XYZ file of C-alpha atoms in Angstrom:
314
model
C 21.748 -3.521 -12.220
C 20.597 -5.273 -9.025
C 17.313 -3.902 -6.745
C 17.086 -4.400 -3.008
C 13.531 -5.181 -1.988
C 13.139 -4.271 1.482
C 10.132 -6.964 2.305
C 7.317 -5.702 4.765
C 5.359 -8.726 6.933
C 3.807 -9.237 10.303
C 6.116 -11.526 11.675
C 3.519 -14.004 10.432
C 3.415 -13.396 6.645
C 4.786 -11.598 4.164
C 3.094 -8.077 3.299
C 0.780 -8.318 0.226
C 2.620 -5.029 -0.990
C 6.120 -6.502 -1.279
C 5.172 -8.333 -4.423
C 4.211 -5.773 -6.141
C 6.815 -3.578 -5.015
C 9.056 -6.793 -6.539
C 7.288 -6.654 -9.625
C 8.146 -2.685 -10.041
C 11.913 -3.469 -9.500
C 12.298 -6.851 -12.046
C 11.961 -3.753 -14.908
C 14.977 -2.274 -13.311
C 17.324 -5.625 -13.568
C 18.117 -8.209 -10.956
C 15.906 -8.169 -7.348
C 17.079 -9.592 -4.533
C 15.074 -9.057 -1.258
C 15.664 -8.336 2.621
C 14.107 -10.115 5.160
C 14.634 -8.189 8.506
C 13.222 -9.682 12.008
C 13.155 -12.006 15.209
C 12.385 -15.570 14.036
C 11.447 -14.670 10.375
C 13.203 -17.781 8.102
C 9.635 -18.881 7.392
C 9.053 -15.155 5.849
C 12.293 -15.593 4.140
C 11.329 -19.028 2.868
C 8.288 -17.299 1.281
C 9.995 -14.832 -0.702
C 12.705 -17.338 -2.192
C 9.396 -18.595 -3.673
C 8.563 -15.317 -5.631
C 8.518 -14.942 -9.203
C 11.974 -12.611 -10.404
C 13.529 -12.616 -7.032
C 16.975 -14.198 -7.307
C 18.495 -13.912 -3.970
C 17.005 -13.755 -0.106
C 19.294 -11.711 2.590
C 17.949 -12.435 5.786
C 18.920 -10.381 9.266
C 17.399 -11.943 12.280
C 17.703 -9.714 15.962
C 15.889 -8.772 18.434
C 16.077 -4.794 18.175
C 14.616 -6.501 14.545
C 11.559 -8.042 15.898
C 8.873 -4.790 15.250
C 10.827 -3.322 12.131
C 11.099 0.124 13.719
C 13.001 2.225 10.963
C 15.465 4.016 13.384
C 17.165 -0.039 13.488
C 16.170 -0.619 9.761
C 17.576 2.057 8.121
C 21.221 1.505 9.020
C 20.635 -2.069 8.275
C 19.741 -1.349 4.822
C 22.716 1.085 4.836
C 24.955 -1.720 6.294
C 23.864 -4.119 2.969
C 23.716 -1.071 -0.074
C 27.563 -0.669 -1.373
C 26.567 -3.692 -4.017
C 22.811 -2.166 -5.119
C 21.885 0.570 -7.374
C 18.728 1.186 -5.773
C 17.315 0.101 -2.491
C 12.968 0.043 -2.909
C 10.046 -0.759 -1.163
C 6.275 -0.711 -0.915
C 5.106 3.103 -0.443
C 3.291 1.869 2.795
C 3.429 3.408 5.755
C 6.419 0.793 6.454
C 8.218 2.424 2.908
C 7.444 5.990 3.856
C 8.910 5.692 7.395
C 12.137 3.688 6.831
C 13.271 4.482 3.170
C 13.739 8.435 3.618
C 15.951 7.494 6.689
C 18.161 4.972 4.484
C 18.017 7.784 1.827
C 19.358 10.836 4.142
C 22.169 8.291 5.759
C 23.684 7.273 1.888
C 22.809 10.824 0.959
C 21.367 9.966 -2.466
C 17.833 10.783 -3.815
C 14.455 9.267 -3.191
C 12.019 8.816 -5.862
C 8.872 8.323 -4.045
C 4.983 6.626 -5.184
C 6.219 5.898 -8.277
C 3.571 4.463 -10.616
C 5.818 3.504 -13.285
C 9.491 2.654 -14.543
C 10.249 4.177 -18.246
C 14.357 3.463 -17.838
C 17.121 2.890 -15.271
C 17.240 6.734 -14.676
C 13.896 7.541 -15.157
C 10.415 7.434 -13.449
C 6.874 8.489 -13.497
C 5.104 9.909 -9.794
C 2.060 11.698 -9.199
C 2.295 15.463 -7.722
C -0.441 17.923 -6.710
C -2.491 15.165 -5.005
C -2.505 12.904 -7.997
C -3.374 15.670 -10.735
C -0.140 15.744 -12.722
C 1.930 12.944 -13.477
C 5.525 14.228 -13.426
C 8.378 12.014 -15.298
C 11.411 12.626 -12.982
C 15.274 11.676 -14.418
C 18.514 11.076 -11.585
C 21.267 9.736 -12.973
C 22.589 9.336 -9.584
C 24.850 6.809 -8.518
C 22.303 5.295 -5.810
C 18.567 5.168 -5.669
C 15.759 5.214 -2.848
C 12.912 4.141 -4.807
C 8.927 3.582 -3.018
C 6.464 2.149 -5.158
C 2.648 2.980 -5.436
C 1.417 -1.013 -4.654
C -2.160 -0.847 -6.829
C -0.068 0.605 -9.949
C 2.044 -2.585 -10.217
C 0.731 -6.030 -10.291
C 1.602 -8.630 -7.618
C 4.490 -10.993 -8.141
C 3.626 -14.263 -8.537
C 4.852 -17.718 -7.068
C 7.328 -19.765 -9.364
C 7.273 -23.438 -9.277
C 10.908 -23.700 -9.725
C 13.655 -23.720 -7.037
C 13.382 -21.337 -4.484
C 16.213 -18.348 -4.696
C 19.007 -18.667 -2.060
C 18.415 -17.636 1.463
C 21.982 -15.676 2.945
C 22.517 -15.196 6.386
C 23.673 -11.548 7.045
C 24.837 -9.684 10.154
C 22.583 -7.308 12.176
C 23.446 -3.283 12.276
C 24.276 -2.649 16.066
C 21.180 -1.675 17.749
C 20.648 1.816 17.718
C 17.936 2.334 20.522
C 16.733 5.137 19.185
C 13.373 4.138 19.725
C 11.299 0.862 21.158
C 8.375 0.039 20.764
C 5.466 0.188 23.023
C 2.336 -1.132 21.470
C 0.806 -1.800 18.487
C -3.024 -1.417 18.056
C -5.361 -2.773 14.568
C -8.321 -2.914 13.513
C -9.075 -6.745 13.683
C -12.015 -7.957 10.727
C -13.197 -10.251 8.953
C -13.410 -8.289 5.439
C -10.457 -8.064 2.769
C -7.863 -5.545 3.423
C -8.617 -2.166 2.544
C -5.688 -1.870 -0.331
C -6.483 -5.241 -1.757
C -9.994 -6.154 -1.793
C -11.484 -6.637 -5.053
C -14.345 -4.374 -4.555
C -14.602 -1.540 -1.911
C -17.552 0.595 -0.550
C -16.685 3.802 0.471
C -19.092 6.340 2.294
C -18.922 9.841 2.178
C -19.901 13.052 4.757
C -23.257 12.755 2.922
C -24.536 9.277 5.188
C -24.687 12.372 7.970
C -24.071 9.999 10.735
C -22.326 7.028 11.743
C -25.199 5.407 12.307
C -25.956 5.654 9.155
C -22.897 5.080 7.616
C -22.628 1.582 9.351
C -26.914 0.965 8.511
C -25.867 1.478 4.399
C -22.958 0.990 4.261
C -22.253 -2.095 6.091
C -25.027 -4.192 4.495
C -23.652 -3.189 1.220
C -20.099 -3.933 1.533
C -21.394 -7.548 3.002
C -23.422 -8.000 0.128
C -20.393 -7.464 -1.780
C -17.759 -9.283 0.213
C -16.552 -5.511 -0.022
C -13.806 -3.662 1.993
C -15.392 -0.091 3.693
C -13.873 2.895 2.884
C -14.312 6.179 3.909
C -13.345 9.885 2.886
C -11.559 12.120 4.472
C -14.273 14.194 5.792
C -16.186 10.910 6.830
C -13.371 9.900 8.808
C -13.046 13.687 10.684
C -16.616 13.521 11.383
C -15.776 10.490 13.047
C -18.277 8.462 10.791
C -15.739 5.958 9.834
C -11.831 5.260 11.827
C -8.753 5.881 10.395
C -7.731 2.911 8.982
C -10.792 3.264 6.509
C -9.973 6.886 4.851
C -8.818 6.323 1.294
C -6.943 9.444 -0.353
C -4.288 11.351 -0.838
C -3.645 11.270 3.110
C -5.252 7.433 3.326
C -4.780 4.353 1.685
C -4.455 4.429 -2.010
C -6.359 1.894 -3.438
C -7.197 0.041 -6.852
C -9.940 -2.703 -7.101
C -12.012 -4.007 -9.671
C -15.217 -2.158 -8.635
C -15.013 1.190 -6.313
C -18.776 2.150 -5.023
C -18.463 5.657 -3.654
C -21.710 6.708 -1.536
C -22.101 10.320 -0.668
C -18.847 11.351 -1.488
C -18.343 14.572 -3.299
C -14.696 13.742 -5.140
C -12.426 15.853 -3.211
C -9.322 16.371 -5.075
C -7.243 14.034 -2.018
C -9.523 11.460 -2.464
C -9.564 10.992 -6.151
C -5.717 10.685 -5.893
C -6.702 7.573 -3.732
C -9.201 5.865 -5.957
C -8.806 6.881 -9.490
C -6.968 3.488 -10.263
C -10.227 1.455 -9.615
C -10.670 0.218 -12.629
C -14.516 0.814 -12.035
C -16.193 3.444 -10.275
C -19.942 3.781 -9.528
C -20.784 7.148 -7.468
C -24.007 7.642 -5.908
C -24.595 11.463 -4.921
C -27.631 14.176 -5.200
C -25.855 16.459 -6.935
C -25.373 15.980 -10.083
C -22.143 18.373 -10.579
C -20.420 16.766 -7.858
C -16.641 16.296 -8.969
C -16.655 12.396 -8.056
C -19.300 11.922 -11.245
C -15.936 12.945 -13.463
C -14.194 10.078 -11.962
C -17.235 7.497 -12.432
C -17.934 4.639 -14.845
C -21.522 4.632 -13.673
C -23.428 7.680 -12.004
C -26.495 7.026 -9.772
C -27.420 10.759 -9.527
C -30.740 10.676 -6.300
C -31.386 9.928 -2.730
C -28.803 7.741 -1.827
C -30.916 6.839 1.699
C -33.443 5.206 -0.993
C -30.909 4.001 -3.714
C -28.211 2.396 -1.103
C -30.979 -0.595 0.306
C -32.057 -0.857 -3.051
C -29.408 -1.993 -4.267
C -28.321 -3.666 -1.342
C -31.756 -5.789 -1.777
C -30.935 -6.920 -5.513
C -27.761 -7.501 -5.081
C -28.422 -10.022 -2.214
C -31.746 -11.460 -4.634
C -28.952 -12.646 -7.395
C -26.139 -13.319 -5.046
């Protein structure tokens, strides 16, 4: 059984997220992978070069050019007769465009799935990542989004690249068009795959503090900044940094969690890290359940602290 990779990017570079998203669908058989855009061969070029990918499709257009889903969608619909399931990253590029495809082929969607057991069957988080639920279709066709941090990222092969096929465009459906797009630009590692985040809670009080503890400490680091939910509404930290349930997910080496309780939403967001170090007052907060290592004190006194060592052996 063949996959359909539906490959995120820029229009510069391929997505970090499609790899692992590739990785996912190699358990599930053959992968080949879509390339949709204006002027995106070089993209294409780049995933011929990935590890388990086998074929390339690439559809160049200008309704292409900003990957809005209302043109996507019946472009992946246009290419799915041959594919038993049609996947991508469970981005916010996955979660907009692969429900469409799904509702126009009418077959399920198995969404943020964190791992493959068989060709029918798949394991998702529910209730905000507190139950894993193994789910079973036995449909003919499949709409499948993958949870990025629970696969690893495909690699680069060092053998010849997999072929690169022209296909035709959907019409345009001009539905939609798009108007602008606004980001965050920095310097640090992106928030879903830096190495080490720093994440800052509703207990900094302020955004001044959150940037005067925070800040140094991610530097320090070479950290990403994170936030929590309630961070983010108390408009501490912007949206791009709130990691949760209804954020990012994320799943790096080290997670440093600073004044953050351990909401249930933003557990579901973190609890890959594969270490966590919380740093709260109260010593029954929830996030200390979640942690490797628990600084229970003052984080106003423990933050620079630490901060100060870290930079003395760095």
């Amino acid at each position: 059984m063949t996959t359909l990779v539906f490959a995120e990017h820029d229009g510069k570079q391929l997505a970090p997220a499609t790899r692992h998203a590739v990785t996912a669908a190699a358990r599930l058989g053959e992968v080949h992978i879509l390339v949709a855009g204006k002027a995106v061969r070089h993209i294409a070029e780049a995933a011929a070069r990935i590890s388990g990918v086998s074929r390339v499709l690439l559809a160049e257009a200008e309704h292409y050019e900003h990957l809005l889903a209302e043109e996507t969608a019946p472009l992946l619909v246009s290419l799915a007769k041959p594919y038993r399931y049609l996947a991508a990253a469970a981005s916010g590029f996955g979660k907009n465009t692969m429900p469409r495809a799904a509702a126009l082929l009418d077959c399920p969607q198995v969404s943020d799935l964190t791992d493959v057991v068989d060709a029918n069957t798949f394991v998702r988080p529910i209730y905000a990542g507190n139950v894993l639920a193994t789910v079973r279709s036995d449909a003919d066709k499949l709409v499948l989004t993958v949870r990025a941090s629970a696969f690893d990222a495909a690699a680069d092969h060092n053998d010849t690249p997999a072929e690169i096929h022209t296909v035709p465009a959907a019409p345009a459906q001009q539905l939609s068009r798009f108007v602008r797009r606004e980001l965050t630009v920095s310097e640090r590692p992106e928030l879903t795959q830096a190495r080490v985040v720093v994440s800052g809670g509703r207990g900094l009080g302020s955004a001044e503090q959150f940037d005067a503890l925070i800040t140094p400490l991610a530097d320090s680091l070479g950290a990403a900044i994170g936030a929590s939910r309630a961070a983010v509404d108390a408009e501490y930290a912007p949206n791009d940094y709130q990691v949760g349930q209804t954020g990012k997910i994320v799943a790096p080496d080290v997670y440093i969690a600073v004044g953050i309780s351990g909401a249930i939403q933003h557990l579901a967001g973190m609890q890959g890290s594969k270490t966590v170090v919380a740093i709260n007052k109260d010593p029954d907060a929830p996030i200390f359940a979640a942690a490797d290592y628990a600084l229970v004190g003052d984080l106003f006194e423990i933050v620079p602290q630490l901060t100060a060592a870290i930079k003395q052996i760095s």
